[in-house]
CSV table of C-alpha atoms and ligand atoms in Angstrom, one decimal:
chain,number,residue,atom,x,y,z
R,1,UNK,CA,111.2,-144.2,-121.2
R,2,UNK,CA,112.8,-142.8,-118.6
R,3,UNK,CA,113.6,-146.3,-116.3
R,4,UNK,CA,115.3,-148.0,-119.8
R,5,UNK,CA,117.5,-145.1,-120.0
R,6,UNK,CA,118.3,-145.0,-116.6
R,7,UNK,CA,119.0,-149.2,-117.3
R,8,UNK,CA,122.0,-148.9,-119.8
R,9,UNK,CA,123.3,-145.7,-117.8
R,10,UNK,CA,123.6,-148.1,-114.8
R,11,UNK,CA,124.8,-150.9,-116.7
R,12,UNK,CA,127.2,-149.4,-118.9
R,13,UNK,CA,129.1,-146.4,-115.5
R,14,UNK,CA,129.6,-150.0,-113.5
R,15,UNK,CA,133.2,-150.0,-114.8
R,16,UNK,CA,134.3,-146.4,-114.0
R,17,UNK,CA,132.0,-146.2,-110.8
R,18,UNK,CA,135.0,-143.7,-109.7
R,19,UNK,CA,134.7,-141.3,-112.8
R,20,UNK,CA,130.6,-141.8,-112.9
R,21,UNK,CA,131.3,-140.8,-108.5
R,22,UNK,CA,133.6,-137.5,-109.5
R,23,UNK,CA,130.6,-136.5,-112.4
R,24,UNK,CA,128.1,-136.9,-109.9
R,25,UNK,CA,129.8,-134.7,-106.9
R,26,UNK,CA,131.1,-132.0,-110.0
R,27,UNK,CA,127.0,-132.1,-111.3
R,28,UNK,CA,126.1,-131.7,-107.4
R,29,UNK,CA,129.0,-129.4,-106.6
R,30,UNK,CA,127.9,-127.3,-109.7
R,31,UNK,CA,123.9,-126.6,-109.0
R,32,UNK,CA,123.0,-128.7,-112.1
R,33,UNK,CA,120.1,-131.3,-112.2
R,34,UNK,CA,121.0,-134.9,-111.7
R,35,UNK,CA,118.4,-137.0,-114.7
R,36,UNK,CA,117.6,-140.3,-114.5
R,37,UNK,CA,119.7,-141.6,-117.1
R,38,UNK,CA,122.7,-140.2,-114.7
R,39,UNK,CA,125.1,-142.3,-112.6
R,40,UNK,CA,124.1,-141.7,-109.0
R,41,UNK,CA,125.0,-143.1,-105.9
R,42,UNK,CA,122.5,-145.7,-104.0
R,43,UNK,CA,122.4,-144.1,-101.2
R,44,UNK,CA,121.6,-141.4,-103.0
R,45,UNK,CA,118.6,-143.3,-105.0
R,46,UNK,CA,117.0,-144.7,-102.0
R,47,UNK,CA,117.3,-141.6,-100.0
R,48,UNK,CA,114.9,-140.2,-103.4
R,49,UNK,CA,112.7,-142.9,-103.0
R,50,UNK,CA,112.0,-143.1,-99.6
R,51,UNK,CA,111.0,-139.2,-99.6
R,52,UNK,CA,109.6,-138.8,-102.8
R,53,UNK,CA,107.1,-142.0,-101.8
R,54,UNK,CA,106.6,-140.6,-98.8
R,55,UNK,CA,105.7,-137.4,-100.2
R,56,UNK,CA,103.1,-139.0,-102.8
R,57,UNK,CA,101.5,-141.1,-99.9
R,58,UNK,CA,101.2,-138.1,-97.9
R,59,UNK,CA,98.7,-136.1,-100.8
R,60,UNK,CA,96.9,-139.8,-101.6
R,61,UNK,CA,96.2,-140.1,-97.8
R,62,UNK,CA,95.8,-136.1,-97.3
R,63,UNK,CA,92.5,-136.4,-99.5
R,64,UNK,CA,91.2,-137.9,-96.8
R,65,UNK,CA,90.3,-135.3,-94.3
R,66,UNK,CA,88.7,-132.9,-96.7
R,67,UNK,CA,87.1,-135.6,-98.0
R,68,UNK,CA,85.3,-136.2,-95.0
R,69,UNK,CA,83.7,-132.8,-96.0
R,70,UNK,CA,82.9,-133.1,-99.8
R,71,UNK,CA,79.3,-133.8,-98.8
R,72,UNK,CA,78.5,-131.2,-96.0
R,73,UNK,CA,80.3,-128.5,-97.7
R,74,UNK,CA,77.9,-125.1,-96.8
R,75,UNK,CA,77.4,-124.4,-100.4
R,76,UNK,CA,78.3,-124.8,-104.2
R,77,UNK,CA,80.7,-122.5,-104.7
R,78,UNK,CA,82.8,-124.0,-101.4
R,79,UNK,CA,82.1,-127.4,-102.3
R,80,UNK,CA,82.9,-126.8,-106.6
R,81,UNK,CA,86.5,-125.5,-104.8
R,82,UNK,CA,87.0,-128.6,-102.4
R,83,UNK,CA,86.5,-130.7,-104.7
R,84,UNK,CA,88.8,-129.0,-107.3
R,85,UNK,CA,91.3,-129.0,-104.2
R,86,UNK,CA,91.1,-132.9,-103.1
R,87,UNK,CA,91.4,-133.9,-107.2
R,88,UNK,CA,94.8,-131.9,-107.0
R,89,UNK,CA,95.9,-133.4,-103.8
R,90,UNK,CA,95.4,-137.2,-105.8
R,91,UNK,CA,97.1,-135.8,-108.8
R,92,UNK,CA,100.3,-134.1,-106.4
R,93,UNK,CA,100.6,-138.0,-105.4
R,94,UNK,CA,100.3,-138.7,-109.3
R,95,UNK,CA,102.9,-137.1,-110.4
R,96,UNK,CA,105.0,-138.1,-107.4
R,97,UNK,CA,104.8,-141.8,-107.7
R,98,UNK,CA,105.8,-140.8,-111.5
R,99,UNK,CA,108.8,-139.1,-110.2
R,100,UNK,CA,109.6,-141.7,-107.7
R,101,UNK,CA,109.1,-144.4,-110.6
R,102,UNK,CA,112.1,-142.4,-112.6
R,103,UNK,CA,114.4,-143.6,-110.1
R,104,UNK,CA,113.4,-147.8,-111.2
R,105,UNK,CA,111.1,-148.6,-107.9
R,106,UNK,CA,107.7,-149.4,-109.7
R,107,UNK,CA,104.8,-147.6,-108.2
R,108,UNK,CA,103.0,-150.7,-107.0
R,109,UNK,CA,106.1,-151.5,-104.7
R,110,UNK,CA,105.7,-148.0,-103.1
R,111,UNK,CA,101.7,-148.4,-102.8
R,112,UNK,CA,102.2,-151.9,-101.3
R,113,UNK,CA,104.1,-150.3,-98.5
R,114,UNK,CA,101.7,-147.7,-97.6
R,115,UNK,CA,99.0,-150.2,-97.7
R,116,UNK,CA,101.4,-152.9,-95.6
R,117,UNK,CA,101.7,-149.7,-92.7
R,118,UNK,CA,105.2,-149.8,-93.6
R,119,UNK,CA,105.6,-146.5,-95.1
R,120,UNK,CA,105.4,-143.0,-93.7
R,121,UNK,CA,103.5,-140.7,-94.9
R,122,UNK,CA,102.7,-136.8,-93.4
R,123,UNK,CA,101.7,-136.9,-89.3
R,124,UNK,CA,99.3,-134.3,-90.0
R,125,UNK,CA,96.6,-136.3,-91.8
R,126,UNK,CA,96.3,-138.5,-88.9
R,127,UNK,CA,94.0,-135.9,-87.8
R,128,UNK,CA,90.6,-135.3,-87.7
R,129,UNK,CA,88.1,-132.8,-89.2
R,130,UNK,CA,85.5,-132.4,-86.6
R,131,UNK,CA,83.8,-129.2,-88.5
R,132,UNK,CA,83.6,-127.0,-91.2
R,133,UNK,CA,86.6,-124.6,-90.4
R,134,UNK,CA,89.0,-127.2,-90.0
R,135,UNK,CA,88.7,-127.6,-94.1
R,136,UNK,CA,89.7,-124.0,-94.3
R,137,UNK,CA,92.7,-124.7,-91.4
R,138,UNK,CA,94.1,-127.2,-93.2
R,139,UNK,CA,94.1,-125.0,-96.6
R,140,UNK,CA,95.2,-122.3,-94.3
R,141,UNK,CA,97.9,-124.1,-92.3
R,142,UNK,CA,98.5,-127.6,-93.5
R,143,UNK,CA,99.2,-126.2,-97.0
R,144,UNK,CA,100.6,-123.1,-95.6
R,145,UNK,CA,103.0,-125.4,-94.2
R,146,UNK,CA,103.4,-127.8,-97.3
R,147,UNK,CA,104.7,-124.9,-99.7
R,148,UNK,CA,106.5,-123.3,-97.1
R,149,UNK,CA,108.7,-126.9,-96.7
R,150,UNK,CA,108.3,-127.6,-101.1
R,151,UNK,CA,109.1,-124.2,-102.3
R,152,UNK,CA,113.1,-125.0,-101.5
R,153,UNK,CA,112.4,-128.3,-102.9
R,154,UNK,CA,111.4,-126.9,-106.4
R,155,UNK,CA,115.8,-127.0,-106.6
R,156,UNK,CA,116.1,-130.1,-105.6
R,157,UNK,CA,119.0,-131.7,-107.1
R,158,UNK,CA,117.3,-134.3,-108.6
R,159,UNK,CA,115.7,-133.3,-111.8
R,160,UNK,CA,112.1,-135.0,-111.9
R,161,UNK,CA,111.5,-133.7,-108.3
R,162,UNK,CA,112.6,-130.6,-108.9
R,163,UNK,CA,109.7,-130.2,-111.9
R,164,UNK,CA,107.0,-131.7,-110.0
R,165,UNK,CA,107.5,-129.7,-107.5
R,166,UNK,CA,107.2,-126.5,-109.6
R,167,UNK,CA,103.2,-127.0,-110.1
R,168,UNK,CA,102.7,-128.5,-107.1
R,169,UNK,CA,103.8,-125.3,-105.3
R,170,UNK,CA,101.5,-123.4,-107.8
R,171,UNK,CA,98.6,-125.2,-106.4
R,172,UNK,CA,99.7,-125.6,-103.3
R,173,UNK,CA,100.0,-121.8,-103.0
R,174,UNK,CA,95.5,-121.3,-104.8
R,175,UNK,CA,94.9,-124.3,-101.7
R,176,UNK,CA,96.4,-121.6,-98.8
R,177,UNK,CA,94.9,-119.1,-100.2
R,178,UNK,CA,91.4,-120.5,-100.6
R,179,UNK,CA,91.2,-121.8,-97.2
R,180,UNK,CA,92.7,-118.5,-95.5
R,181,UNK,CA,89.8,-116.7,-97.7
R,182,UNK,CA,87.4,-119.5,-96.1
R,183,UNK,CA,88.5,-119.0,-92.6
R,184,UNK,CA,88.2,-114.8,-93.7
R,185,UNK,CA,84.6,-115.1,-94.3
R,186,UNK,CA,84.1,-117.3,-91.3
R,187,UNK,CA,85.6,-115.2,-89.1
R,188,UNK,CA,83.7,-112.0,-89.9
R,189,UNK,CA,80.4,-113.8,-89.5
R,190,UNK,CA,78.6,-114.4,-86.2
R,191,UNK,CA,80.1,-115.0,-83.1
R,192,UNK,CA,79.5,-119.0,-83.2
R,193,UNK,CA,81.4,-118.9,-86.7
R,194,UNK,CA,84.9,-116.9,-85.4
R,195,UNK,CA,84.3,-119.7,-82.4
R,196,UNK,CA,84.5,-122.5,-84.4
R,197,UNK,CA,87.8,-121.1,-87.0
R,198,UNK,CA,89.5,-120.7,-83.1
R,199,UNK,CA,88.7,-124.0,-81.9
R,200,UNK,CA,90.1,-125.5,-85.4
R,201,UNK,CA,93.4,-123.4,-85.2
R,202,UNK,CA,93.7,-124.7,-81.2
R,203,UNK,CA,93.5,-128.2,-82.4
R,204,UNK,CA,95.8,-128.0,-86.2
R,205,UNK,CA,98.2,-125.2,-84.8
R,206,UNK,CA,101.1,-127.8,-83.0
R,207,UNK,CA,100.2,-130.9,-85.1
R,208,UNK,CA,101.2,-128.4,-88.0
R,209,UNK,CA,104.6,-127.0,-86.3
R,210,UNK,CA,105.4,-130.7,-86.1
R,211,UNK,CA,104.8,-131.8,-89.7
R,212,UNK,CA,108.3,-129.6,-90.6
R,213,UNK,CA,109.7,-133.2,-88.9
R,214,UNK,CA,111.7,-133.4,-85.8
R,215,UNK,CA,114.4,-130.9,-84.8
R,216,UNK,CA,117.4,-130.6,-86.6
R,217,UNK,CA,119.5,-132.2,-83.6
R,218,UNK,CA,117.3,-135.1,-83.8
R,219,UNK,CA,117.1,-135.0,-87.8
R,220,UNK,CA,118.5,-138.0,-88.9
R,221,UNK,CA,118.6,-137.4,-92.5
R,222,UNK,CA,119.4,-133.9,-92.6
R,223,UNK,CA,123.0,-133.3,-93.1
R,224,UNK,CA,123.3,-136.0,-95.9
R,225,UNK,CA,120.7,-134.8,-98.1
R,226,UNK,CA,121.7,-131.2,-97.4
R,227,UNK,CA,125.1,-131.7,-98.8
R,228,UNK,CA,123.2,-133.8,-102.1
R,229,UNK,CA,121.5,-130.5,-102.6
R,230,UNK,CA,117.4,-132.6,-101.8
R,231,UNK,CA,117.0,-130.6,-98.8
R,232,UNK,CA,117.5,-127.2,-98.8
R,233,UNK,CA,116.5,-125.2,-95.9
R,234,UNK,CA,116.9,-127.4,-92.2
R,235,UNK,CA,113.1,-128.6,-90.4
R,236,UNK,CA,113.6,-126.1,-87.7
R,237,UNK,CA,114.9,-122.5,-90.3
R,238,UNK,CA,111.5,-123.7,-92.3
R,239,UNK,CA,109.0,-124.1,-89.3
R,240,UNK,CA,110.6,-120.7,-87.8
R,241,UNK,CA,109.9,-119.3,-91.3
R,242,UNK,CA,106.2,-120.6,-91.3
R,243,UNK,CA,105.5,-119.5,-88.0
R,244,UNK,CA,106.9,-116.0,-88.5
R,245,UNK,CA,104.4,-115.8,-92.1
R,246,UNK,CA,101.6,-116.8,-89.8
R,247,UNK,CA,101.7,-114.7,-86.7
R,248,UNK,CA,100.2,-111.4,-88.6
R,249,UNK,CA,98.0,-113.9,-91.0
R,250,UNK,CA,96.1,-114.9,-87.6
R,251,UNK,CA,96.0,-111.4,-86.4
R,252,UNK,CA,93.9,-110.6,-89.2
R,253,UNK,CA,91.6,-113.3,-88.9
R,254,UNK,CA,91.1,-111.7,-85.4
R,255,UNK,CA,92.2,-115.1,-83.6
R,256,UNK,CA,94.9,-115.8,-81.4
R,257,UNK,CA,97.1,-118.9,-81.8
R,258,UNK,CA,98.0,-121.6,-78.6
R,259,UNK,CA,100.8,-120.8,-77.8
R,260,UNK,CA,101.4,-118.4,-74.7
R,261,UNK,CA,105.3,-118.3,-75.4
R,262,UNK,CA,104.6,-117.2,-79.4
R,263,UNK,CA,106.2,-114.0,-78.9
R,264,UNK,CA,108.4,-111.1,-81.0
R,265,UNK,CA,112.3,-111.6,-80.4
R,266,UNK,CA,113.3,-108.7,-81.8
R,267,UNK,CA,117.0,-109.7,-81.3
R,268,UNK,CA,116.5,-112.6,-83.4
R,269,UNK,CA,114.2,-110.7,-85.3
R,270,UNK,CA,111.6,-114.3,-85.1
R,271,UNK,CA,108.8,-115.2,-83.1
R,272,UNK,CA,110.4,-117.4,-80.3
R,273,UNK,CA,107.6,-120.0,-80.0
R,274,UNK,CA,107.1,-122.3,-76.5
R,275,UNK,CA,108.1,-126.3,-76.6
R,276,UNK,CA,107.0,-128.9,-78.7
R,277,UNK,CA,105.8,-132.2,-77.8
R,278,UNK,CA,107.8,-134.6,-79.7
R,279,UNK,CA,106.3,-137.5,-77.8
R,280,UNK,CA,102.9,-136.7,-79.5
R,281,UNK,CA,104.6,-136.4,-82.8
R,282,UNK,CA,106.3,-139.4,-82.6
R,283,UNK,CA,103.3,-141.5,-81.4
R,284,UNK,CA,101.3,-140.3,-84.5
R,285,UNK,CA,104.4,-140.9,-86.7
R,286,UNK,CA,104.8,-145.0,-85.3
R,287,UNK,CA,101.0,-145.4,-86.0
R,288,UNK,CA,99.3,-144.3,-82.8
R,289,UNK,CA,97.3,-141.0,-83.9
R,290,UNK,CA,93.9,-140.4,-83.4
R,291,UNK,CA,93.2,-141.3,-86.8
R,292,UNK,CA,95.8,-143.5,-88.6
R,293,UNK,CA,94.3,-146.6,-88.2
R,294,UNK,CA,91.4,-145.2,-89.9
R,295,UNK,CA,93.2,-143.6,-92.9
R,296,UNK,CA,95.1,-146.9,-94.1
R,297,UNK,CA,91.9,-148.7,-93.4
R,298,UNK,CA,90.1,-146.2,-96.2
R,299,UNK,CA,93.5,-147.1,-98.2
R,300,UNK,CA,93.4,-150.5,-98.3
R,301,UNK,CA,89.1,-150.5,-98.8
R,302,UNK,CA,90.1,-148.0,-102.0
R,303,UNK,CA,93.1,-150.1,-103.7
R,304,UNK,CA,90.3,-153.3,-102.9
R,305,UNK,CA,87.1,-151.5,-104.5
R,306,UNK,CA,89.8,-150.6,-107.5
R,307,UNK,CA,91.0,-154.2,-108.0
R,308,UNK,CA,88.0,-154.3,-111.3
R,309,UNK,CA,89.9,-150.9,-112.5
R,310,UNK,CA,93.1,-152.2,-112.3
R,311,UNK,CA,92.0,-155.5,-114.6
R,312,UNK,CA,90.6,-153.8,-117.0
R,313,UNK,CA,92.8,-151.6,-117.7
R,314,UNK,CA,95.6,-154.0,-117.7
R,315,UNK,CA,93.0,-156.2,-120.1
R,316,UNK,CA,92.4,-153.6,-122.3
R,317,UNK,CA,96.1,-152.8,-122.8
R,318,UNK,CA,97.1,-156.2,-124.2
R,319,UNK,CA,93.8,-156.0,-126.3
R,320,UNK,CA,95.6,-153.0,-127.7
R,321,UNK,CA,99.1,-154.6,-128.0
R,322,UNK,CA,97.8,-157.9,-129.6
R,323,UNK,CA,96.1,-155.8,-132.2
R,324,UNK,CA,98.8,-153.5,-133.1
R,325,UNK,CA,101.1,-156.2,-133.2
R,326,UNK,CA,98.9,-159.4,-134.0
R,327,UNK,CA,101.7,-161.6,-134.7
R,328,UNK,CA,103.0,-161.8,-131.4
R,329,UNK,CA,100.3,-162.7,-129.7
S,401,LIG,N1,105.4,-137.1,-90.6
S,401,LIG,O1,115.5,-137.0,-90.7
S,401,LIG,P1,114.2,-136.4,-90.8
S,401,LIG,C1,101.0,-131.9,-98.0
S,401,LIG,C2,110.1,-138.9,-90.5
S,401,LIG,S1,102.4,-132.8,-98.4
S,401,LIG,C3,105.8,-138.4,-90.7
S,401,LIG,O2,114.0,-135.0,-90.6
S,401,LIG,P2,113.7,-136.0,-93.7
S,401,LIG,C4,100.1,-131.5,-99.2
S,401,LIG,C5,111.1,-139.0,-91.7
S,401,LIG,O3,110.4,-139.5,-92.8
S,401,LIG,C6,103.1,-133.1,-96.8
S,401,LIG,N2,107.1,-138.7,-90.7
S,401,LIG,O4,113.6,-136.8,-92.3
S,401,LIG,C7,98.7,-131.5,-98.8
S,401,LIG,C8,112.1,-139.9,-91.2
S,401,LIG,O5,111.7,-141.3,-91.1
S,401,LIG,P3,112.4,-142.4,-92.0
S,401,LIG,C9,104.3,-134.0,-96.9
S,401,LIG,C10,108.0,-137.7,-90.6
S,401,LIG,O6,113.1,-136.8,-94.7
S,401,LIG,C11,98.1,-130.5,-98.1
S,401,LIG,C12,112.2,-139.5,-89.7
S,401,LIG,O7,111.0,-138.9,-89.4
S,401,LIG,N3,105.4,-133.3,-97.4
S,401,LIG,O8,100.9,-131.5,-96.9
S,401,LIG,C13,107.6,-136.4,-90.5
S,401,LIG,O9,115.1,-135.4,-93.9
S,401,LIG,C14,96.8,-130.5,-97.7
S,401,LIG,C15,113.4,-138.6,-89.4
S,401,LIG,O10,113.1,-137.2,-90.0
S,401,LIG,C16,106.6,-133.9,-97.8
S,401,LIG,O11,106.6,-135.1,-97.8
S,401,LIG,C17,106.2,-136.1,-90.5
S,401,LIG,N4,105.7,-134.8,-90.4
S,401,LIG,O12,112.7,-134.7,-93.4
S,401,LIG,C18,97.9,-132.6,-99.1
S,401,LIG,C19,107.6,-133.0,-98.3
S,401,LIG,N5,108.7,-135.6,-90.4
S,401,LIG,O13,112.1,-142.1,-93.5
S,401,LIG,C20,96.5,-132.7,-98.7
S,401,LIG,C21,108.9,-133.7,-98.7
S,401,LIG,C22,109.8,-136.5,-90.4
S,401,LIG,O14,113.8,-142.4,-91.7
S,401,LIG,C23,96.0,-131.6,-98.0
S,401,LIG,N6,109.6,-134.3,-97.5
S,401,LIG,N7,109.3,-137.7,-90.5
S,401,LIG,O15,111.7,-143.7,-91.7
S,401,LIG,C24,110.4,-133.6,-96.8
S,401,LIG,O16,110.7,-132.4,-97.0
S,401,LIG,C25,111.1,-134.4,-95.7
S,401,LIG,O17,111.0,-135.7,-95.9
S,401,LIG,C26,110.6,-134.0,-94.2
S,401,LIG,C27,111.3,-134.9,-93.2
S,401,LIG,C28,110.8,-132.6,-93.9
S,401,LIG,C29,109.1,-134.3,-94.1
């Protein structure tokens, strides 16, 4: 419904492009929601397209991790909530590739990417989850993170975004909390148990501070979707903002994080935090992680095991349309 609409509005604002340019920048200038059925620029469209996909790639793939947990969780109640967790993850990516789709790049374009290694998708799932606690480090910190960088996207500019991004926070924000409540129980259990939460927070901590993306110097897209009103809040104000919610989060788990610079400024009123190494992000971001070979393997295995699903349901849907409309067929 959406895409037709957005169709004719394309068709018909080609011959005042100038007036359809001044609405847009007055709608953006404003605060107000651009729809789909709105002129907008292209640069503007593919800048939406590029991070919304990248966005839903990042929860299909994120499943992944936890996944590799689903059947050693340490008991019902922990794996009922993984589960619930991972099956929110998938549906996050659902309704992004919906969003995405508003904006007339079909879903399977988007998914051929990922599975082409085209596509980015979030450095921090190239990852691995060695044991238990990291499952309750990456609710902890890897969501932590995530609504800390989507909250500000919940005004987007861009209508469909905007709204997805309302319930995803919502369950981003039971996801944090779970796995901080996870790492709470760990760490007031035996010695072995605290151990194993501190080696999972030494391993996720700087992978995490990277996944707000590169510095703002270095930010290419930055300024440009700033001033459309996608971005919000720069990479670097949102990772100091996470770091400073997480300082007294890890004092009360009664663990320290790896930093030996992460200390009060109390000029800047911020933790100042020591350097990051960028090479290491970047490597992981151009395909080289420890596990990234791995996750689009499990992608592609997935979208090849799903081919039957795919056929049927595409078979069952003409079944439906020859019947309702037997003439045509
Ligand atoms: N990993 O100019 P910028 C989650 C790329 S969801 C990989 O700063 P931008 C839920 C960037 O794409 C996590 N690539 O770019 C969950 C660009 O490359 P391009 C995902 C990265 O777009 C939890 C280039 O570097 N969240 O965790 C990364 O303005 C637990 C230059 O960077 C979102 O996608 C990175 N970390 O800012 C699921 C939120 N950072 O496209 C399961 C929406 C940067 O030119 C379990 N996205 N790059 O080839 C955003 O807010 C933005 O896109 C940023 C990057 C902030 C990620």
């Amino acid at each position: 419904m959406y895409t037709q609409a957005m169709d004719l509005s394309r068709e018909s604002s080609a011959k005042t492009a100038t007036d359809a340019e001044r609405a847009f920048e007055a709608r953006i200038a404003a605060d107000r929601k651009v729809e789909p059925q709105d002129w907008m620029p292209d640069a503007y469209r593919r800048t939406l397209v590029r991070q919304i996909s990248q966005h839903a790639h990042s929860e299909i793939v994120g499943m992944l991790p936890e996944g590799n947990w689903v059947t050693r969780a340490p008991s019902l109640k922990r794996k009922a909530i993984l589960l619930a967790k991972i099956q929110d993850e998938g549906g996050h990516g659902l309704y992004l590739y919906s969003a995405a789709e508003t904006l007339g790049t079909p879903r399977s374009q988007m998914q051929q990417a990922l599975l082409d290694g085209r596509a980015k998708y979030s450095s921090i799932f190239n990852y691995p989850t060695l044991t238990w606690a990291d499952v309750g480090v990456i609710g902890w910190l890897v969501d932590g993170a995530a609504i800390m960088n989507q909250i500000p996207l919940c005004r987007c500019s861009y209508g469909p975004y905007a709204r997805a991004m309302i319930r995803i926070c919502k369950e981003e924000s039971f996801h944090q909390r779970q796995g901080f409540e996870s790492l709470l129980t760990m760490s007031r259990g035996t010695d072995s148990q605290l151990a194993m939460v501190q080696d999972a927070v030494n391993r996720w901590w700087w992978p995490v501070v990277m996944m707000f993306g590169p510095s703002d110097a270095e930010s290419i897209h930055s300024a440009q979707t700033m001033k459309w009103g996608i971005k919000r809040i720069s990479n670097d104000e949102l990772r100091q903002k996470f770091i400073d919610a997480t300082v007294p989060q890890a004092e009360l788990l009664g663990i320290t994080l790896p930093d030996p610079d992460l200390r009060w400024n109390a000029e800047r009123g911020h933790y100042d935090h020591g350097p990051i190494n960028w090479d290491e992000f970047w490597q992981v971001v151009n395909g080289d992680g420890p596990c990234n070979r791995e996750r689009l393997q499990a992608r592609r295995d997935a979208h090849e095991r799903g081919a039957w699903v795919r056929e049927a349901a595409a078979a069952h849907a003409r079944k439906r349309s020859e019947r309702a409309h037997p003439a045509a067929a």
